[in-house]
Short mmCIF file of C-alpha atoms and ligand atoms in Angstrom, two decimals:
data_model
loop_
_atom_site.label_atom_id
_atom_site.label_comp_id
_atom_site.label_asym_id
_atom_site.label_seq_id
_atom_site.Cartn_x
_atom_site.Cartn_y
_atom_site.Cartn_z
CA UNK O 1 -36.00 13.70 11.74
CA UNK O 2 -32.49 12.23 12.91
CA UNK O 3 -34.49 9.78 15.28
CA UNK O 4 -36.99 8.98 12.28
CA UNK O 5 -33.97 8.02 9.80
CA UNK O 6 -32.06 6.11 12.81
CA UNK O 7 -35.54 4.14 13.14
CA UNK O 8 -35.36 3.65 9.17
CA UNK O 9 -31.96 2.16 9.25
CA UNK O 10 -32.45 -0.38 12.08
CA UNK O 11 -35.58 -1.38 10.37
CA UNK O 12 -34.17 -2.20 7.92
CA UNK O 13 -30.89 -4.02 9.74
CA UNK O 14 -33.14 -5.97 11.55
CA UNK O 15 -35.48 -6.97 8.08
CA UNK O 16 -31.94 -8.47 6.95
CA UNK O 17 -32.45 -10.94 10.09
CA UNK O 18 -35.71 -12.55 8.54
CA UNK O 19 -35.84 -11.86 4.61
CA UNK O 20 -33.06 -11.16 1.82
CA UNK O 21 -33.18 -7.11 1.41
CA UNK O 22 -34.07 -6.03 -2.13
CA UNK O 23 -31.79 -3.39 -2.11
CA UNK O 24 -28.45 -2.40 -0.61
CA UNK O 25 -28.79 0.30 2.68
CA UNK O 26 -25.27 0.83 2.60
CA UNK O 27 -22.75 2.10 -0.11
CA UNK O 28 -18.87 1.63 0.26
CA UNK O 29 -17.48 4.24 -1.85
CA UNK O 30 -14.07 5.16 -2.89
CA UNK O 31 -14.43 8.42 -4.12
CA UNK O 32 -10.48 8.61 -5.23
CA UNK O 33 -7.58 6.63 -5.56
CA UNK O 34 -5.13 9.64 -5.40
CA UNK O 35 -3.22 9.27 -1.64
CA UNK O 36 -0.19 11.46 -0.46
CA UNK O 37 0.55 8.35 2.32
CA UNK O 38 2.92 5.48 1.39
CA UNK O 39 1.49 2.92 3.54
CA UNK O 40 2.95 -0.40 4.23
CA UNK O 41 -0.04 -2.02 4.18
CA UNK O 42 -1.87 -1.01 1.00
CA UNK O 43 -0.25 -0.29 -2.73
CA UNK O 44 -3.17 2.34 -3.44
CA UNK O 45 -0.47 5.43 -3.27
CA UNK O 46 1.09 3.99 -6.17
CA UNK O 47 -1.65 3.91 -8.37
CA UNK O 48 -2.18 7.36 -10.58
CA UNK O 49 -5.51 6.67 -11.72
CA UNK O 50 -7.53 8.38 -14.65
CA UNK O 51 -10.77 8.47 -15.65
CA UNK O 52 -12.16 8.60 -12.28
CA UNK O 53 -16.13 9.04 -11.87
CA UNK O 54 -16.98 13.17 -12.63
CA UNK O 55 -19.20 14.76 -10.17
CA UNK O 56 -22.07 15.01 -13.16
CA UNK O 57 -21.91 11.50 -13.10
CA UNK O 58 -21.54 10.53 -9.33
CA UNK O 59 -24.80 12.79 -9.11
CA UNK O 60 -26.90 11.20 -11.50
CA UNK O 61 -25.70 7.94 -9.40
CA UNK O 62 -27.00 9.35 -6.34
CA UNK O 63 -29.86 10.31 -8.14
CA UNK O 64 -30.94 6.91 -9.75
CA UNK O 65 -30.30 5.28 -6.39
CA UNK O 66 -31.74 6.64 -3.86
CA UNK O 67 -31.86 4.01 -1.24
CA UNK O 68 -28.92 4.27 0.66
CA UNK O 69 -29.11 4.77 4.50
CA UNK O 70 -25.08 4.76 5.60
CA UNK O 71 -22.81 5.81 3.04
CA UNK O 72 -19.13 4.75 3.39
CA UNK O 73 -16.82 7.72 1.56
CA UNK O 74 -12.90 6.00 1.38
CA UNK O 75 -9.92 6.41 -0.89
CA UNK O 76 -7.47 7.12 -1.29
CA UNK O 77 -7.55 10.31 0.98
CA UNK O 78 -11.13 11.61 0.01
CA UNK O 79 -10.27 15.19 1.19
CA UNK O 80 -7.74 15.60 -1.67
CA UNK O 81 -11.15 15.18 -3.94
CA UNK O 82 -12.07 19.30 -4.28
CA UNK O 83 -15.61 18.61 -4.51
CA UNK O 84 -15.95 16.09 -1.74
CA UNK O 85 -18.77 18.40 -0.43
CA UNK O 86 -20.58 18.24 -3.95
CA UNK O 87 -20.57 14.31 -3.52
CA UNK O 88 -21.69 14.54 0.06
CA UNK O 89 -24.96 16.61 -0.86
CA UNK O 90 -25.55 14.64 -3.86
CA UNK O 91 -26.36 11.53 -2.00
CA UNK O 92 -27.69 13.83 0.90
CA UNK O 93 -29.90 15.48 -1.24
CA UNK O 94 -31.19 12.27 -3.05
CA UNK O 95 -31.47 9.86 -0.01
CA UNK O 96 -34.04 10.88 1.90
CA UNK O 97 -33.26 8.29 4.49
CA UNK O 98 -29.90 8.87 4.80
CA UNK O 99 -28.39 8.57 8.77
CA UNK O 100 -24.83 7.65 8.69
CA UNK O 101 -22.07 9.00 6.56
CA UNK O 102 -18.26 7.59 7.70
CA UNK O 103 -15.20 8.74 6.33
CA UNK O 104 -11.42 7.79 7.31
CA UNK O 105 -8.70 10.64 6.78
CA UNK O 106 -5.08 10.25 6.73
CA UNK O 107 -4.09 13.73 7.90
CA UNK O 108 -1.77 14.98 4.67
CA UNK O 109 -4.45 17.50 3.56
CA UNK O 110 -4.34 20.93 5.05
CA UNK O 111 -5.97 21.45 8.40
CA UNK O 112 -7.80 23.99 7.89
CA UNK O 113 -9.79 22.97 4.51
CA UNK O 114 -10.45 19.70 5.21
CA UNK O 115 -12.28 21.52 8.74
CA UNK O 116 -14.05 24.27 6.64
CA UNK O 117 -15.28 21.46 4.46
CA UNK O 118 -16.08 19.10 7.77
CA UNK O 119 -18.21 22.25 8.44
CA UNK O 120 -20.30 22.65 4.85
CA UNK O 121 -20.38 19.13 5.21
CA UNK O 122 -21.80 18.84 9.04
CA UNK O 123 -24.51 22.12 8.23
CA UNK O 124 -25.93 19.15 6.13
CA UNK O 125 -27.81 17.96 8.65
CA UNK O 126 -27.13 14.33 7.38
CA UNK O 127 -28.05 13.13 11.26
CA UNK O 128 -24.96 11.31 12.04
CA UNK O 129 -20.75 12.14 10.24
CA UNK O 130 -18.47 9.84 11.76
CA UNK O 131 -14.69 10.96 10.85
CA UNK O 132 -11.79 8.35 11.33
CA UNK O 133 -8.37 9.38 11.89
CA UNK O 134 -6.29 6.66 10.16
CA UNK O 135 -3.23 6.25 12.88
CA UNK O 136 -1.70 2.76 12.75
CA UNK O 137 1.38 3.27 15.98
CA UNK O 138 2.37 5.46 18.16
CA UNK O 139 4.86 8.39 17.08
CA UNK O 140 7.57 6.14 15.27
CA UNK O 141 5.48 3.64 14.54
CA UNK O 142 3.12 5.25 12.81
CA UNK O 143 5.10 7.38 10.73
CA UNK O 144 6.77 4.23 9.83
CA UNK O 145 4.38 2.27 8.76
CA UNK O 146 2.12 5.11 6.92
CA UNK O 147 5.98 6.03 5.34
CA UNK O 148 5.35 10.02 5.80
CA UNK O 149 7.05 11.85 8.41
CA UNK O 150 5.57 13.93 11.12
CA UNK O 151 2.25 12.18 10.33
CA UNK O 152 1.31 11.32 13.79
CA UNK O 153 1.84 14.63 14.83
CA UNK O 154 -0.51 15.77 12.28
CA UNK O 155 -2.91 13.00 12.94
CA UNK O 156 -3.00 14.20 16.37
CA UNK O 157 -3.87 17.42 15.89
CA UNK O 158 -6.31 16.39 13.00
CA UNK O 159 -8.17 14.74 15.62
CA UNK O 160 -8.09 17.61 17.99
CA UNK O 161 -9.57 20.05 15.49
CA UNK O 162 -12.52 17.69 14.28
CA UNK O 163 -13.29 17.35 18.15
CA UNK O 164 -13.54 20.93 18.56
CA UNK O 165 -15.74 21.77 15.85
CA UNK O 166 -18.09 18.97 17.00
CA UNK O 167 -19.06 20.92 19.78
CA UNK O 168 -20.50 22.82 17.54
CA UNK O 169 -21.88 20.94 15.22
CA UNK O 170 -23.40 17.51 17.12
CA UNK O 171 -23.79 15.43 14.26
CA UNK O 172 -19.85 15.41 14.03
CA UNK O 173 -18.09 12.76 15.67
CA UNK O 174 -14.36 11.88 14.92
CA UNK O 175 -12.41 8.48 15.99
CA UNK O 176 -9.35 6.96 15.55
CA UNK O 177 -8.83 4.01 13.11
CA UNK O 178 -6.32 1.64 13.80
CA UNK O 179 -5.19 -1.38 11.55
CA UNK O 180 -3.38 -4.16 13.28
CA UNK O 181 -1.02 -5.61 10.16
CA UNK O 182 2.35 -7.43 10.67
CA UNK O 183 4.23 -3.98 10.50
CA UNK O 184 3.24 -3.28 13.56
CA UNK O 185 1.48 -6.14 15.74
CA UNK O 186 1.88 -6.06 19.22
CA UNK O 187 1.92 -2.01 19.59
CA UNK O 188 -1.48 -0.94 20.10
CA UNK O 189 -1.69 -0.94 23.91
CA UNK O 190 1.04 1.60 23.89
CA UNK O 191 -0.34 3.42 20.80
CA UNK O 192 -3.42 4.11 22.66
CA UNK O 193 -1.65 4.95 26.21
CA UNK O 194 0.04 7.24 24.56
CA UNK O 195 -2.15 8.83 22.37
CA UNK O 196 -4.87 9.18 25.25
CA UNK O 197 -2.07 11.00 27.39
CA UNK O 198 -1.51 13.53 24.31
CA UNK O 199 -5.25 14.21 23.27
CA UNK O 200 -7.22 13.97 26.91
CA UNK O 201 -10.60 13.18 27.65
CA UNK O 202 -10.86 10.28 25.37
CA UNK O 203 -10.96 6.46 26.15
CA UNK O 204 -10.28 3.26 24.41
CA UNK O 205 -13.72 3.36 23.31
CA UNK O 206 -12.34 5.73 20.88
CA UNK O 207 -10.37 3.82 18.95
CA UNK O 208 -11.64 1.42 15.91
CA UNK O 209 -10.13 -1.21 15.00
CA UNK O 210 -9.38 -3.49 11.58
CA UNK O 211 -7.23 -6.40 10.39
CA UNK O 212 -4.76 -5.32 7.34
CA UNK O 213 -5.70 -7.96 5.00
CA UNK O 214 -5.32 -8.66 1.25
CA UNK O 215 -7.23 -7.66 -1.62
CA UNK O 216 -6.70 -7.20 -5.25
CA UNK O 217 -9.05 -4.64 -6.25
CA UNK O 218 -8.83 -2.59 -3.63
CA UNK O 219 -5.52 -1.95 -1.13
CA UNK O 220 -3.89 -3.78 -4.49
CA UNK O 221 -1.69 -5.84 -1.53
CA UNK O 222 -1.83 -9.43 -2.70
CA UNK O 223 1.15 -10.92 -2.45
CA UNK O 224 2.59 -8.08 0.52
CA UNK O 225 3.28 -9.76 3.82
CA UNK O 226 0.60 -7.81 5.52
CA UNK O 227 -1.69 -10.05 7.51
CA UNK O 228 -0.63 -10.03 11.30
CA UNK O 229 0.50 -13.07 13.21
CA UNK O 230 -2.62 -14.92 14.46
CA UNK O 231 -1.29 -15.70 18.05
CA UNK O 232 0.55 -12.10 18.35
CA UNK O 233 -2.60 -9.92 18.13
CA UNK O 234 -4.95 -12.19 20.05
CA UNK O 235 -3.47 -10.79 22.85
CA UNK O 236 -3.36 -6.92 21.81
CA UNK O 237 -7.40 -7.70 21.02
CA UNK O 238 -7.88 -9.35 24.30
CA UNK O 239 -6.50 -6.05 26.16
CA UNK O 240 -8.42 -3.84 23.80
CA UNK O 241 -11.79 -5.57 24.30
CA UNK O 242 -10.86 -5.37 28.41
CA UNK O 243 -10.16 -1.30 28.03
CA UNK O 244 -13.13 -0.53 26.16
CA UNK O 245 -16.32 0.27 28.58
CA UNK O 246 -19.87 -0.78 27.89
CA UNK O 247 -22.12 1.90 26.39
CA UNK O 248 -25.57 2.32 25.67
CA UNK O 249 -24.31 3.61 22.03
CA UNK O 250 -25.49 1.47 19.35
CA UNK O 251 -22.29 2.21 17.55
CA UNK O 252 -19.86 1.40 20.59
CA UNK O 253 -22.02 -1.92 21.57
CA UNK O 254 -21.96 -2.81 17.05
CA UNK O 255 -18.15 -1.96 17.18
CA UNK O 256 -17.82 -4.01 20.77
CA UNK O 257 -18.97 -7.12 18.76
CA UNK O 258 -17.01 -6.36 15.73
CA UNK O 259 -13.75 -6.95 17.90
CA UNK O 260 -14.82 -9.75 19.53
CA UNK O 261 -15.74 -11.91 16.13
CA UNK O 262 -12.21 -9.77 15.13
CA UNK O 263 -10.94 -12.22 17.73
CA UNK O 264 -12.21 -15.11 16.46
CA UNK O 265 -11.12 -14.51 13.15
CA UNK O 266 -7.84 -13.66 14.27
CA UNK O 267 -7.88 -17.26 15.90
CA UNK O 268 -9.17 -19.58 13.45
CA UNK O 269 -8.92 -17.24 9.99
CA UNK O 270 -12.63 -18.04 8.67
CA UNK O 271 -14.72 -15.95 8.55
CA UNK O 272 -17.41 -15.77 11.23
CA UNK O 273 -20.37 -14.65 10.26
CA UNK O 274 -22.00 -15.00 6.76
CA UNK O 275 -21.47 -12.35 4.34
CA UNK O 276 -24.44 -9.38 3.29
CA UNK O 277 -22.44 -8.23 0.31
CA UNK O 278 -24.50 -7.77 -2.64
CA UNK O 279 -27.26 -7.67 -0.59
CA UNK O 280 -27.20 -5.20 2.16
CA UNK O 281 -24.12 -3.53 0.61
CA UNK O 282 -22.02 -3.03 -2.33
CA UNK O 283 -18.27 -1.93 -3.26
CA UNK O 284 -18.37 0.76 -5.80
CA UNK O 285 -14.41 2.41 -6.85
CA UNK O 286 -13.53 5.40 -8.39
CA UNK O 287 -13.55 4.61 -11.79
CA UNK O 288 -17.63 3.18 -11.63
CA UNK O 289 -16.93 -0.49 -11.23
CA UNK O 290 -19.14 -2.50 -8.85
CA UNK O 291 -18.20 -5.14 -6.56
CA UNK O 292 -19.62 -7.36 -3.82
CA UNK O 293 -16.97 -5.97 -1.41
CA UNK O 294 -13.26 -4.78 -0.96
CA UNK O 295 -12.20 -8.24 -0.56
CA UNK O 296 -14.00 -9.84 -3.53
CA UNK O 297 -12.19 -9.10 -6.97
CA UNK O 298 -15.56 -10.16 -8.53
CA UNK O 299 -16.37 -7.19 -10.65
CA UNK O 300 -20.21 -7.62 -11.10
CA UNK O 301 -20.55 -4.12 -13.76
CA UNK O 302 -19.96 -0.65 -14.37
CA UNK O 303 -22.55 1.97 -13.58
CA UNK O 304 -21.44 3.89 -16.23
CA UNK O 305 -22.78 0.61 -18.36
CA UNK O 306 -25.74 0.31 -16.42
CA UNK O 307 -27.14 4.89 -16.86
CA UNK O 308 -25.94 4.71 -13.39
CA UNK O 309 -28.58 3.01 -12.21
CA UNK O 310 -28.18 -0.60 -9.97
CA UNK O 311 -31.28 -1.55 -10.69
CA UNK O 312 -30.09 -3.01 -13.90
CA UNK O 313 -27.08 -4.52 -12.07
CA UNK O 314 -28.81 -5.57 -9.22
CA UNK O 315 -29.54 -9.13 -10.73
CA UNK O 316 -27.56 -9.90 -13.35
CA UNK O 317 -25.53 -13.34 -13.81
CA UNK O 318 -22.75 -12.24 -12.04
CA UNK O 319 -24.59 -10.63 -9.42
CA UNK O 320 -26.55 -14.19 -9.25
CA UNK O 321 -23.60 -16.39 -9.14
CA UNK O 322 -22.06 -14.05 -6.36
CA UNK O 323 -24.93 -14.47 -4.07
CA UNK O 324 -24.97 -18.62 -4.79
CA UNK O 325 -21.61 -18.65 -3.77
CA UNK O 326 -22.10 -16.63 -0.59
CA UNK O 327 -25.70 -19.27 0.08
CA UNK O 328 -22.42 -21.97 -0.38
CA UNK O 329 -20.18 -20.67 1.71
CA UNK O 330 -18.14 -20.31 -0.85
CA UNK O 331 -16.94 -16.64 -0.23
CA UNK O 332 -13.10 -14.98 0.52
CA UNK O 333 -12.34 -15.31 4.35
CA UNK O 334 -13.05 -11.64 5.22
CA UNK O 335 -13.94 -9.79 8.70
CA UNK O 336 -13.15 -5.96 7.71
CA UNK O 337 -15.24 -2.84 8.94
CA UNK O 338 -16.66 -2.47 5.44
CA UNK O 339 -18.58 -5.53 5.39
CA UNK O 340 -18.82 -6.46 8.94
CA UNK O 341 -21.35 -4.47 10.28
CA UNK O 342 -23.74 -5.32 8.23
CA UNK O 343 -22.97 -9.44 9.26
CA UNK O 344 -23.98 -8.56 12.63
CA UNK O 345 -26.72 -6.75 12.08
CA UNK O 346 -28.14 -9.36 9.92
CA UNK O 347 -27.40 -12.35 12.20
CA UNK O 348 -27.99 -10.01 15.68
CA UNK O 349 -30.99 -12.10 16.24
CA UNK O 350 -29.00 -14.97 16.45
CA UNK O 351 -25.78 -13.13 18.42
CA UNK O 352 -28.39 -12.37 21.43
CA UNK O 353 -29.75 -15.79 21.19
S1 SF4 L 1 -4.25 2.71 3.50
FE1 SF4 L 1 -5.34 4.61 3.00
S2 SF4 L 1 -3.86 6.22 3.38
FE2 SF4 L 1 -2.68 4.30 3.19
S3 SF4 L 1 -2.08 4.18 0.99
FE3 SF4 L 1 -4.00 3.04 1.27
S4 SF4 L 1 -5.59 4.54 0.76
FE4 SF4 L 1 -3.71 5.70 1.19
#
């Protein structure tokens, strides 16, 4: 079954290399805006938002739209949601081709119920769970930049729990996300030295990477000095993309690529390959509204306008003049995890060229 729905999902990628999808595969959700953290980087932890999308209704979403094959779960911190394992086996129960479900942490809930719920959430059977551990610097760093102290420590040992309990459960795989901003360019070779030396038994190939950008309707940053210096990452990049080993894994060689156009974008600041939002994905927040991505404050509806169904959505003017502008080039200079991955996938064709 895993192998059938992997085979469903890079079908589909590769479909996005020769025709316009119909309908999104993957789903960028944040489930929550609540967050203990008090990042540099992003304003969400000051937001105290209301009126956030019921579990009734984020099941009748899953429900209507059944198409989803990777489902991205973010926040806020998504484990401080108490029925984050509802929302899981609502789309789990209602996408039937359903491989990949990812999910970034930032360490502040307790240990042991965000693992019991890793564990309801793993007996799934949703074929692949990919876990990030947000961790932005080593000790000082981190707890700098995140503003919470002792959360490295607890990041560490986040990690360390997750990697123990996917020995049990295979589907279960946990990383460590990393975003390079201006609060702390320059530190990641000795972030992951020293976090390899602490955990054991993991590699650079462990480690994912973004570029803390802006965005109004999501991190809420504009205006925050948060994009690194061009020339002072290209070299932390360069050393990152000489640690990391080749592998056969079609997430490691996807994530290999990612860096390197990370590179590029770090160099020249466009954006280098074409945008798939509102096509082969969609941003939906917390309180129902839909947008092409996390970088594009171009709020295309409300499900809770639509009876939680896209379909309706899907093609309306705004959803149109989105897509022209993308055809025109005419989109936001972006190159973040969220949207990336599905750029390569639809122009892999032309990568191996
Ligand atoms: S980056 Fe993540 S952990 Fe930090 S404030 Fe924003 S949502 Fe919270």
């Amino acid at each position: 079954m895993a192998n059938l729905k992997f085979a469903g999902l890079a079908a589909t990628v590769l479909k996005s290399n020769f025709s316009k999808l119909d309908r999104p595969y993957k789903l960028n959700f944040a489930i929550t805006y609540w967050c203990q953290s008090r990042c540099l980087t992003c304003n969400i932890w000051q937001m105290k938002p209301k009126d956030e999308l019921r579990i009734d209704e984020i099941r009748e979403f899953a429900r209507k739209n059944g198409h989803f094959k990777w489902i991205e779960i973010t926040g806020g911190e998504p484990f401080l949601r108490s029925d984050i394992v509802e929302i899981v086996k609502a789309f789990h129960e209602n996408n039937k081709g359903l491989y990949l479900l990812t999910m970034p942490t930032n360490s502040l809930c307790s240990r042991d119920m965000v693992l019991k719920k890793l564990e309801e959430i793993a007996k799934t059977g949703i074929p692949k769970i990919v876990i990030t551990i947000s961790l932005d610097g080593y000790r000082e760093m981190h707890d700098k930049v995140r503003g919470v102290p002792g959360n490295y420590d607890r990041a560490i040992e986040m990690f360390k729990g997750i990697k123990k309990l996917s020995r049990t459960y295979r589907n279960l795989n946990v990383v460590f996300g990393y975003t390079i901003s201006r609060f702390n360019q320059g530190s990641l070779p000795r972030t992951v030295t020293e976090v390899m030396g602490e955990v054991g038994g993991i590699t650079p190939n462990d480690f994912h990477i973004n570029l803390g950008q802006l965005s109004s309707n999501y991190y809420g940053n504009s205006g925050t000095p948060v994009t690194p210096d061009n020339s002072a990452i290209a070299g932390e990049i360069g050393w990152l993309m000489k640690a990391r080993k080749p592998s056969p894994s079609p997430m490691i060689v996807m994530e290999n690529m990612f860096i390197k156009k990370l590179a590029e974008f770090a160099r020249t600041g466009k954006q280098p390959m074409r945008s798939r939002s509102l096509e082969a994905s969609l941003f939906l927040d917390s309180f129902g509204n839909v947008y092409p991505s996390i970088m594009w404050d171009r709020k295309v509806g409300n499900i809770r306008d639509y009876d939680y169904d896209l379909s309706g959505m899907w093609h309306n003017e705004t959803a149109e003049e989105v897509r022209r502008s993308i055809e025109k080039g005419e989109e936001p200079n972006q190159w973040t995890a969220c949207e990336a991955y599905q750029s390569i996938g639809g122009g892999v064709l032309k990568l191996i060229k």
